[in-house]
């Protein structure tokens, strides 16, 4: 379970910008699907629709064969982990930011998640440890908070919108390692503007100006060039 399908989806933002036109794509359960394309191609809009932040103007959005609108929104969001480029830290402590409403998680769970995000030791080195203000962390550390949150939530569906776009090489490498560990067996959609970053995806869709222009494995797309 966890297979999404877009069938001839059109979407125009309330502002009047046409972002998707006739987009059909399949996101296979338990696999990694990449969306690539230039800025403004419509990649983030696909994720916005899959999270039901917006509804399509035309076409169909299916999850495991059923219209996405048939699912309870709360139920759906419980099963989705979302990591954006940045700006996901709220005012509060590191612990609160990793916990993110996950009230059943114990301190040990939170520390295990931080460890998997290569962040535990760095947090312990801070004078206030897990009680430190999360907003004082560097961009790379804040991104690893988002990854720790993902490990703690442990959702079957993961959406990644350029998760390493604003990071230096070391932070990028660590976050890739963390993500490789959590991707196994889950439904993952990753957005990237570069083919090199998503070479290990099972299927790649290339978007251009709101349309899917080609799709296939990394090898297939590479050979066409
Ligand atoms: P990408 O993720 O590929 O960079 P987006 O999906 O963000 O592309 O954007 C697709 C189009 O929709 C662009 O023309 C963009 O300017 C527009 N757009 C994106 N988000 C919004 C929004 N919240 N309101 C209005 N227009 C938007
Ligand atoms: P595996 O099959 O290797 O366990 P998973 O994708 O199930 O792979 O999990 C990836 C990693 O995330 C594992 O090391 C697992 O222990 C860890 N993990 C999963 N859920 C949580 C959680 N809620 N808190 C901390 N770590 C978790």
PDB file of C-alpha atoms and ligand atoms in Angstrom:
ATOM      1  CA  UNK A   1       0.000   0.000   0.000  1.00  0.00           C
ATOM      2  CA  UNK A   2       1.029   3.570  -0.553  1.00  0.00           C
ATOM      3  CA  UNK A   3       0.761   3.750  -4.320  1.00  0.00           C
ATOM      4  CA  UNK A   4      -0.226   7.150  -5.668  1.00  0.00           C
ATOM      5  CA  UNK A   5      -1.478   7.853  -9.141  1.00  0.00           C
ATOM      6  CA  UNK A   6      -2.106  11.138 -10.914  1.00  0.00           C
ATOM      7  CA  UNK A   7      -4.351  10.845 -13.969  1.00  0.00           C
ATOM      8  CA  UNK A   8      -4.399  13.779 -16.369  1.00  0.00           C
ATOM      9  CA  UNK A   9      -4.198  16.267 -13.522  1.00  0.00           C
ATOM     10  CA  UNK A  10      -4.578  19.997 -14.171  1.00  0.00           C
ATOM     11  CA  UNK A  11      -3.872  22.493 -11.423  1.00  0.00           C
ATOM     12  CA  UNK A  12      -3.995  26.272 -11.369  1.00  0.00           C
ATOM     13  CA  UNK A  13      -3.097  28.192  -8.190  1.00  0.00           C
ATOM     14  CA  UNK A  14      -5.757  30.575  -6.836  1.00  0.00           C
ATOM     15  CA  UNK A  15      -3.496  33.397  -8.106  1.00  0.00           C
ATOM     16  CA  UNK A  16      -4.137  32.184 -11.666  1.00  0.00           C
ATOM     17  CA  UNK A  17      -0.788  30.488 -12.345  1.00  0.00           C
ATOM     18  CA  UNK A  18      -1.256  27.276 -14.277  1.00  0.00           C
ATOM     19  CA  UNK A  19       1.188  24.879 -12.577  1.00  0.00           C
ATOM     20  CA  UNK A  20       0.245  21.430 -13.931  1.00  0.00           C
ATOM     21  CA  UNK A  21      -1.342  20.443 -17.240  1.00  0.00           C
ATOM     22  CA  UNK A  22      -2.430  16.889 -18.006  1.00  0.00           C
ATOM     23  CA  UNK A  23       0.048  15.324 -15.609  1.00  0.00           C
ATOM     24  CA  UNK A  24      -0.167  11.532 -15.352  1.00  0.00           C
ATOM     25  CA  UNK A  25       2.277   9.657 -13.175  1.00  0.00           C
ATOM     26  CA  UNK A  26       2.486   6.636 -10.889  1.00  0.00           C
ATOM     27  CA  UNK A  27       4.304   6.551  -7.585  1.00  0.00           C
ATOM     28  CA  UNK A  28       4.871   2.883  -6.813  1.00  0.00           C
ATOM     29  CA  UNK A  29       4.440   1.635  -3.249  1.00  0.00           C
ATOM     30  CA  UNK A  30       7.698   0.774  -1.530  1.00  0.00           C
ATOM     31  CA  UNK A  31       9.819   2.431  -4.208  1.00  0.00           C
ATOM     32  CA  UNK A  32      11.611   5.710  -4.741  1.00  0.00           C
ATOM     33  CA  UNK A  33      10.229   7.992  -7.418  1.00  0.00           C
ATOM     34  CA  UNK A  34      12.078  11.169  -8.386  1.00  0.00           C
ATOM     35  CA  UNK A  35      10.627  14.328  -9.899  1.00  0.00           C
ATOM     36  CA  UNK A  36      13.203  16.398 -11.750  1.00  0.00           C
ATOM     37  CA  UNK A  37      12.999  19.590 -13.743  1.00  0.00           C
ATOM     38  CA  UNK A  38      13.916  23.246 -13.664  1.00  0.00           C
ATOM     39  CA  UNK A  39      12.630  25.658 -11.061  1.00  0.00           C
ATOM     40  CA  UNK A  40       8.953  26.357 -11.712  1.00  0.00           C
ATOM     41  CA  UNK A  41       8.351  23.082 -13.589  1.00  0.00           C
ATOM     42  CA  UNK A  42       5.650  22.025 -11.107  1.00  0.00           C
ATOM     43  CA  UNK A  43       7.536  19.506  -8.923  1.00  0.00           C
ATOM     44  CA  UNK A  44       6.545  20.990  -5.554  1.00  0.00           C
ATOM     45  CA  UNK A  45       3.004  21.418  -6.795  1.00  0.00           C
ATOM     46  CA  UNK A  46       2.743  17.639  -7.256  1.00  0.00           C
ATOM     47  CA  UNK A  47       3.698  17.187  -3.579  1.00  0.00           C
ATOM     48  CA  UNK A  48       1.249  19.930  -2.550  1.00  0.00           C
ATOM     49  CA  UNK A  49      -1.522  17.958  -4.233  1.00  0.00           C
ATOM     50  CA  UNK A  50      -0.402  14.611  -2.756  1.00  0.00           C
ATOM     51  CA  UNK A  51      -0.475  16.175   0.740  1.00  0.00           C
ATOM     52  CA  UNK A  52      -3.897  17.660  -0.093  1.00  0.00           C
ATOM     53  CA  UNK A  53      -2.756  21.198   0.554  1.00  0.00           C
ATOM     54  CA  UNK A  54      -4.653  21.851  -2.681  1.00  0.00           C
ATOM     55  CA  UNK A  55      -7.147  19.940  -4.829  1.00  0.00           C
ATOM     56  CA  UNK A  56      -6.686  19.477  -8.585  1.00  0.00           C
ATOM     57  CA  UNK A  57      -8.919  21.429 -10.977  1.00  0.00           C
ATOM     58  CA  UNK A  58      -9.266  18.423 -13.250  1.00  0.00           C
ATOM     59  CA  UNK A  59      -8.150  14.815 -13.419  1.00  0.00           C
ATOM     60  CA  UNK A  60      -7.828  12.232 -10.680  1.00  0.00           C
ATOM     61  CA  UNK A  61      -5.580  11.652  -7.680  1.00  0.00           C
ATOM     62  CA  UNK A  62      -5.638   8.086  -6.405  1.00  0.00           C
ATOM     63  CA  UNK A  63      -4.097   6.353  -3.405  1.00  0.00           C
ATOM     64  CA  UNK A  64      -4.134   2.575  -3.690  1.00  0.00           C
ATOM     65  CA  UNK A  65      -6.838   2.896  -6.317  1.00  0.00           C
ATOM     66  CA  UNK A  66      -9.179   5.112  -4.277  1.00  0.00           C
ATOM     67  CA  UNK A  67      -9.710   8.847  -4.741  1.00  0.00           C
ATOM     68  CA  UNK A  68      -7.402  10.716  -2.348  1.00  0.00           C
ATOM     69  CA  UNK A  69     -10.392  12.769  -1.189  1.00  0.00           C
ATOM     70  CA  UNK A  70     -12.001   9.610   0.236  1.00  0.00           C
ATOM     71  CA  UNK A  71      -9.285   9.356   2.892  1.00  0.00           C
ATOM     72  CA  UNK A  72      -9.471  11.188   6.182  1.00  0.00           C
ATOM     73  CA  UNK A  73      -6.998  14.063   5.938  1.00  0.00           C
ATOM     74  CA  UNK A  74      -5.637  13.465   9.435  1.00  0.00           C
ATOM     75  CA  UNK A  75      -5.149   9.755   8.688  1.00  0.00           C
ATOM     76  CA  UNK A  76      -3.358  10.604   5.467  1.00  0.00           C
ATOM     77  CA  UNK A  77      -0.977  13.108   7.053  1.00  0.00           C
ATOM     78  CA  UNK A  78      -0.158  10.661   9.859  1.00  0.00           C
ATOM     79  CA  UNK A  79       1.237   8.373   7.190  1.00  0.00           C
ATOM     80  CA  UNK A  80       3.273  10.989   5.351  1.00  0.00           C
ATOM     81  CA  UNK A  81       6.638  12.408   6.379  1.00  0.00           C
ATOM     82  CA  UNK A  82       7.553  15.643   4.608  1.00  0.00           C
ATOM     83  CA  UNK A  83      11.024  17.182   4.448  1.00  0.00           C
ATOM     84  CA  UNK A  84      11.373  20.521   2.695  1.00  0.00           C
ATOM     85  CA  UNK A  85      14.475  22.480   1.691  1.00  0.00           C
ATOM     86  CA  UNK A  86      14.418  24.561   4.876  1.00  0.00           C
ATOM     87  CA  UNK A  87      12.207  26.594   7.191  1.00  0.00           C
ATOM     88  CA  UNK A  88      10.633  23.763   9.134  1.00  0.00           C
ATOM     89  CA  UNK A  89      11.927  24.689  12.585  1.00  0.00           C
ATOM     90  CA  UNK A  90       9.387  26.259  14.923  1.00  0.00           C
ATOM     91  CA  UNK A  91      10.065  28.346  18.023  1.00  0.00           C
ATOM     92  CA  UNK A  92      10.928  25.909  20.793  1.00  0.00           C
ATOM     93  CA  UNK A  93      13.537  23.481  22.038  1.00  0.00           C
ATOM     94  CA  UNK A  94      15.378  20.872  20.009  1.00  0.00           C
ATOM     95  CA  UNK A  95      13.406  18.177  21.797  1.00  0.00           C
ATOM     96  CA  UNK A  96      10.071  19.810  20.945  1.00  0.00           C
ATOM     97  CA  UNK A  97      11.157  20.214  17.348  1.00  0.00           C
ATOM     98  CA  UNK A  98      12.082  16.552  16.947  1.00  0.00           C
ATOM     99  CA  UNK A  99       8.996  15.422  18.855  1.00  0.00           C
ATOM    100  CA  UNK A 100       6.682  17.546  16.671  1.00  0.00           C
ATOM    101  CA  UNK A 101       3.471  16.468  18.367  1.00  0.00           C
ATOM    102  CA  UNK A 102       4.563  12.840  18.704  1.00  0.00           C
ATOM    103  CA  UNK A 103       3.544  12.631  22.362  1.00  0.00           C
ATOM    104  CA  UNK A 104       4.019   8.903  22.756  1.00  0.00           C
ATOM    105  CA  UNK A 105       7.724   9.074  21.945  1.00  0.00           C
ATOM    106  CA  UNK A 106      10.029   8.646  24.926  1.00  0.00           C
ATOM    107  CA  UNK A 107      13.268  10.530  25.522  1.00  0.00           C
ATOM    108  CA  UNK A 108      15.107   7.395  24.365  1.00  0.00           C
ATOM    109  CA  UNK A 109      13.130   7.383  21.084  1.00  0.00           C
ATOM    110  CA  UNK A 110      14.027  11.024  20.484  1.00  0.00           C
ATOM    111  CA  UNK A 111      17.704  10.389  21.155  1.00  0.00           C
ATOM    112  CA  UNK A 112      17.709   7.329  18.855  1.00  0.00           C
ATOM    113  CA  UNK A 113      16.195   9.419  16.073  1.00  0.00           C
ATOM    114  CA  UNK A 114      18.773  12.175  16.611  1.00  0.00           C
ATOM    115  CA  UNK A 115      21.522   9.577  16.468  1.00  0.00           C
ATOM    116  CA  UNK A 116      20.257   8.305  13.127  1.00  0.00           C
ATOM    117  CA  UNK A 117      20.279  11.869  11.845  1.00  0.00           C
ATOM    118  CA  UNK A 118      23.944  12.305  12.954  1.00  0.00           C
ATOM    119  CA  UNK A 119      22.860  14.913  15.478  1.00  0.00           C
ATOM    120  CA  UNK A 120      22.845  13.312  18.930  1.00  0.00           C
ATOM    121  CA  UNK A 121      26.440  14.057  19.901  1.00  0.00           C
ATOM    122  CA  UNK A 122      26.233  17.619  18.597  1.00  0.00           C
ATOM    123  CA  UNK A 123      23.140  18.207  20.734  1.00  0.00           C
ATOM    124  CA  UNK A 124      24.850  16.817  23.830  1.00  0.00           C
ATOM    125  CA  UNK A 125      27.722  19.257  23.234  1.00  0.00           C
ATOM    126  CA  UNK A 126      25.351  22.216  23.641  1.00  0.00           C
ATOM    127  CA  UNK A 127      25.112  23.687  27.183  1.00  0.00           C
ATOM    128  CA  UNK A 128      21.361  23.017  27.345  1.00  0.00           C
ATOM    129  CA  UNK A 129      21.428  19.789  25.316  1.00  0.00           C
ATOM    130  CA  UNK A 130      18.000  18.794  24.046  1.00  0.00           C
ATOM    131  CA  UNK A 131      16.562  21.810  25.889  1.00  0.00           C
ATOM    132  CA  UNK A 132      18.434  24.243  23.624  1.00  0.00           C
ATOM    133  CA  UNK A 133      16.615  26.677  21.356  1.00  0.00           C
ATOM    134  CA  UNK A 134      16.352  24.931  17.958  1.00  0.00           C
ATOM    135  CA  UNK A 135      16.557  28.230  16.089  1.00  0.00           C
ATOM    136  CA  UNK A 136      20.175  28.733  17.192  1.00  0.00           C
ATOM    137  CA  UNK A 137      21.244  25.687  15.145  1.00  0.00           C
ATOM    138  CA  UNK A 138      23.006  25.993  11.798  1.00  0.00           C
ATOM    139  CA  UNK A 139      21.103  25.355   8.573  1.00  0.00           C
ATOM    140  CA  UNK A 140      22.603  21.878   8.269  1.00  0.00           C
ATOM    141  CA  UNK A 141      21.726  21.020  11.865  1.00  0.00           C
ATOM    142  CA  UNK A 142      18.179  22.299  11.408  1.00  0.00           C
ATOM    143  CA  UNK A 143      17.842  20.076   8.354  1.00  0.00           C
ATOM    144  CA  UNK A 144      19.030  17.118  10.434  1.00  0.00           C
ATOM    145  CA  UNK A 145      16.311  17.978  12.990  1.00  0.00           C
ATOM    146  CA  UNK A 146      13.822  17.451  10.163  1.00  0.00           C
ATOM    147  CA  UNK A 147      15.456  14.098   9.379  1.00  0.00           C
ATOM    148  CA  UNK A 148      15.362  13.088  13.059  1.00  0.00           C
ATOM    149  CA  UNK A 149      11.663  14.012  13.084  1.00  0.00           C
ATOM    150  CA  UNK A 150      11.201  11.682  10.130  1.00  0.00           C
ATOM    151  CA  UNK A 151      12.939   8.783  11.916  1.00  0.00           C
ATOM    152  CA  UNK A 152      10.803   9.361  14.997  1.00  0.00           C
ATOM    153  CA  UNK A 153       7.564   9.498  13.050  1.00  0.00           C
ATOM    154  CA  UNK A 154       8.618   6.502  10.939  1.00  0.00           C
ATOM    155  CA  UNK A 155       5.963   7.045   8.248  1.00  0.00           C
ATOM    156  CA  UNK A 156       5.407   4.582   5.384  1.00  0.00           C
ATOM    157  CA  UNK A 157       5.300   7.467   2.876  1.00  0.00           C
ATOM    158  CA  UNK A 158       8.073  10.056   2.595  1.00  0.00           C
ATOM    159  CA  UNK A 159       8.119  13.223   0.480  1.00  0.00           C
ATOM    160  CA  UNK A 160      11.456  14.994   0.116  1.00  0.00           C
ATOM    161  CA  UNK A 161      11.570  18.402  -1.562  1.00  0.00           C
ATOM    162  CA  UNK A 162      15.265  19.045  -2.331  1.00  0.00           C
ATOM    163  CA  UNK A 163      16.263  17.999   1.192  1.00  0.00           C
ATOM    164  CA  UNK A 164      19.936  18.867   0.683  1.00  0.00           C
ATOM    165  CA  UNK A 165      19.586  21.937  -1.545  1.00  0.00           C
ATOM    166  CA  UNK A 166      20.889  24.492   0.943  1.00  0.00           C
ATOM    167  CA  UNK A 167      23.621  22.404   2.582  1.00  0.00           C
ATOM    168  CA  UNK A 168      27.387  22.060   2.402  1.00  0.00           C
ATOM    169  CA  UNK A 169      29.049  18.859   1.172  1.00  0.00           C
ATOM    170  CA  UNK A 170      29.450  17.155   4.559  1.00  0.00           C
ATOM    171  CA  UNK A 171      25.914  17.854   5.708  1.00  0.00           C
ATOM    172  CA  UNK A 172      24.652  16.680   2.300  1.00  0.00           C
ATOM    173  CA  UNK A 173      26.558  13.410   2.653  1.00  0.00           C
ATOM    174  CA  UNK A 174      25.259  12.768   6.175  1.00  0.00           C
ATOM    175  CA  UNK A 175      21.675  13.520   5.246  1.00  0.00           C
ATOM    176  CA  UNK A 176      21.941  11.231   2.209  1.00  0.00           C
ATOM    177  CA  UNK A 177      23.204   8.438   4.484  1.00  0.00           C
ATOM    178  CA  UNK A 178      20.341   8.965   6.906  1.00  0.00           C
ATOM    179  CA  UNK A 179      17.806   9.014   4.087  1.00  0.00           C
ATOM    180  CA  UNK A 180      19.238   5.853   2.512  1.00  0.00           C
ATOM    181  CA  UNK A 181      18.581   4.080   5.820  1.00  0.00           C
ATOM    182  CA  UNK A 182      14.981   5.235   6.105  1.00  0.00           C
ATOM    183  CA  UNK A 183      14.049   4.862   2.412  1.00  0.00           C
ATOM    184  CA  UNK A 184      14.161   1.061   2.428  1.00  0.00           C
ATOM    185  CA  UNK A 185      10.757  -0.453   1.792  1.00  0.00           C
ATOM    186  CA  UNK A 186       8.913   2.866   1.923  1.00  0.00           C
ATOM    187  CA  UNK A 187       7.088   4.882  -0.689  1.00  0.00           C
ATOM    188  CA  UNK A 188       9.402   7.813  -1.360  1.00  0.00           C
ATOM    189  CA  UNK A 189       9.041  10.807  -3.658  1.00  0.00           C
ATOM    190  CA  UNK A 190      12.133  12.974  -3.990  1.00  0.00           C
ATOM    191  CA  UNK A 191      12.343  16.276  -5.829  1.00  0.00           C
ATOM    192  CA  UNK A 192      15.623  17.337  -7.352  1.00  0.00           C
ATOM    193  CA  UNK A 193      16.832  19.680 -10.056  1.00  0.00           C
ATOM    194  CA  UNK A 194      19.791  17.441 -10.852  1.00  0.00           C
ATOM    195  CA  UNK A 195      19.778  13.896 -12.260  1.00  0.00           C
ATOM    196  CA  UNK A 196      23.036  13.119 -10.448  1.00  0.00           C
ATOM    197  CA  UNK A 197      21.360  13.402  -7.049  1.00  0.00           C
ATOM    198  CA  UNK A 198      18.687  10.826  -7.731  1.00  0.00           C
ATOM    199  CA  UNK A 199      20.601   8.153  -9.651  1.00  0.00           C
ATOM    200  CA  UNK A 200      19.363   5.437  -7.276  1.00  0.00           C
ATOM    201  CA  UNK A 201      15.654   6.202  -7.762  1.00  0.00           C
ATOM    202  CA  UNK A 202      13.494   3.404  -9.184  1.00  0.00           C
ATOM    203  CA  UNK A 203      11.683   5.748 -11.553  1.00  0.00           C
ATOM    204  CA  UNK A 204      12.268   9.332 -12.637  1.00  0.00           C
ATOM    205  CA  UNK A 205       9.707  11.752 -14.074  1.00  0.00           C
ATOM    206  CA  UNK A 206      10.985  14.823 -15.868  1.00  0.00           C
ATOM    207  CA  UNK A 207       8.689  17.839 -15.650  1.00  0.00           C
ATOM    208  CA  UNK A 208       8.853  20.853 -17.889  1.00  0.00           C
ATOM    209  CA  UNK A 209       6.525  23.839 -17.650  1.00  0.00           C
ATOM    210  CA  UNK A 210       3.822  21.870 -15.870  1.00  0.00           C
ATOM    211  CA  UNK A 211       3.956  18.783 -18.052  1.00  0.00           C
ATOM    212  CA  UNK A 212       5.636  15.378 -17.805  1.00  0.00           C
ATOM    213  CA  UNK A 213       8.000  15.256 -20.779  1.00  0.00           C
ATOM    214  CA  UNK A 214       9.658  11.896 -20.137  1.00  0.00           C
ATOM    215  CA  UNK A 215      10.004   9.149 -17.553  1.00  0.00           C
ATOM    216  CA  UNK A 216      12.021   6.025 -16.932  1.00  0.00           C
ATOM    217  CA  UNK A 217      14.935   4.704 -14.938  1.00  0.00           C
ATOM    218  CA  UNK A 218      18.113   6.726 -14.569  1.00  0.00           C
ATOM    219  CA  UNK A 219      19.825   4.498 -17.138  1.00  0.00           C
ATOM    220  CA  UNK A 220      17.005   4.875 -19.664  1.00  0.00           C
ATOM    221  CA  UNK A 221      16.910   8.677 -19.393  1.00  0.00           C
ATOM    222  CA  UNK A 222      20.665   8.932 -19.496  1.00  0.00           C
ATOM    223  CA  UNK A 223      20.942   6.882 -22.688  1.00  0.00           C
ATOM    224  CA  UNK A 224      18.391   9.086 -24.454  1.00  0.00           C
ATOM    225  CA  UNK A 225      20.704  12.076 -24.080  1.00  0.00           C
TER     226      UNK A 225
HETATM  227  P1  LIG B   1       9.076  23.550  -8.904  1.00  0.00           P
HETATM  228  O1  LIG B   1       8.821  22.839  -7.621  1.00  0.00           O
HETATM  229  O2  LIG B   1       9.310  22.617 -10.053  1.00  0.00           O
HETATM  230  O3  LIG B   1      10.126  24.599  -8.807  1.00  0.00           O
HETATM  231  P2  LIG B   1       6.468  24.714  -8.433  1.00  0.00           P
HETATM  232  O4  LIG B   1       5.548  23.578  -8.349  1.00  0.00           O
HETATM  233  O5  LIG B   1       6.920  25.346  -7.153  1.00  0.00           O
HETATM  234  O6  LIG B   1       7.727  24.312  -9.314  1.00  0.00           O
HETATM  235  O7  LIG B   1       5.822  25.874  -9.315  1.00  0.00           O
HETATM  236  C1  LIG B   1       5.093  25.655 -10.501  1.00  0.00           C
HETATM  237  C2  LIG B   1       4.450  26.970 -10.909  1.00  0.00           C
HETATM  238  O8  LIG B   1       3.483  27.337  -9.929  1.00  0.00           O
HETATM  239  C3  LIG B   1       5.421  28.128 -11.014  1.00  0.00           C
HETATM  240  O9  LIG B   1       4.994  28.968 -12.058  1.00  0.00           O
HETATM  241  C4  LIG B   1       5.270  28.819  -9.669  1.00  0.00           C
HETATM  242  O10 LIG B   1       5.579  30.192  -9.775  1.00  0.00           O
HETATM  243  C5  LIG B   1       3.815  28.600  -9.359  1.00  0.00           C
HETATM  244  N1  LIG B   1       3.536  28.516  -7.917  1.00  0.00           N
HETATM  245  C6  LIG B   1       4.143  27.684  -7.028  1.00  0.00           C
HETATM  246  N2  LIG B   1       3.627  27.834  -5.801  1.00  0.00           N
HETATM  247  C7  LIG B   1       2.666  28.788  -5.901  1.00  0.00           C
HETATM  248  C8  LIG B   1       1.759  29.390  -4.963  1.00  0.00           C
HETATM  249  N3  LIG B   1       1.735  29.020  -3.672  1.00  0.00           N
HETATM  250  N4  LIG B   1       0.919  30.336  -5.433  1.00  0.00           N
HETATM  251  C9  LIG B   1       0.936  30.702  -6.727  1.00  0.00           C
HETATM  252  N5  LIG B   1       1.759  30.176  -7.649  1.00  0.00           N
HETATM  253  C10 LIG B   1       2.621  29.232  -7.253  1.00  0.00           C
HETATM  254  P1  LIG B   2      15.327  -1.452   8.673  1.00  0.00           P
HETATM  255  O1  LIG B   2      14.668  -2.505   7.830  1.00  0.00           O
HETATM  256  O2  LIG B   2      16.822  -1.414   8.501  1.00  0.00           O
HETATM  257  O3  LIG B   2      14.888  -1.438  10.110  1.00  0.00           O
HETATM  258  P2  LIG B   2      13.627   0.844   8.326  1.00  0.00           P
HETATM  259  O4  LIG B   2      13.372   1.621   7.077  1.00  0.00           O
HETATM  260  O5  LIG B   2      12.518   0.079   8.949  1.00  0.00           O
HETATM  261  O6  LIG B   2      14.877  -0.071   8.012  1.00  0.00           O
HETATM  262  O7  LIG B   2      14.180   1.855   9.422  1.00  0.00           O
HETATM  263  C1  LIG B   2      15.353   2.573   9.155  1.00  0.00           C
HETATM  264  C2  LIG B   2      16.002   2.863  10.471  1.00  0.00           C
HETATM  265  O8  LIG B   2      15.174   3.740  11.222  1.00  0.00           O
HETATM  266  C3  LIG B   2      16.202   1.619  11.311  1.00  0.00           C
HETATM  267  O9  LIG B   2      17.505   1.628  11.841  1.00  0.00           O
HETATM  268  C4  LIG B   2      15.161   1.733  12.403  1.00  0.00           C
HETATM  269  O10 LIG B   2      15.617   1.154  13.605  1.00  0.00           O
HETATM  270  C5  LIG B   2      15.018   3.233  12.540  1.00  0.00           C
HETATM  271  N1  LIG B   2      13.726   3.700  13.042  1.00  0.00           N
HETATM  272  C6  LIG B   2      12.535   3.436  12.520  1.00  0.00           C
HETATM  273  N2  LIG B   2      11.581   4.026  13.229  1.00  0.00           N
HETATM  274  C7  LIG B   2      12.174   4.683  14.229  1.00  0.00           C
HETATM  275  C8  LIG B   2      11.702   5.500  15.316  1.00  0.00           C
HETATM  276  N3  LIG B   2      10.412   5.770  15.501  1.00  0.00           N
HETATM  277  N4  LIG B   2      12.602   6.046  16.160  1.00  0.00           N
HETATM  278  C9  LIG B   2      13.890   5.798  15.972  1.00  0.00           C
HETATM  279  N5  LIG B   2      14.398   5.051  14.971  1.00  0.00           N
HETATM  280  C10 LIG B   2      13.545   4.492  14.121  1.00  0.00           C
END
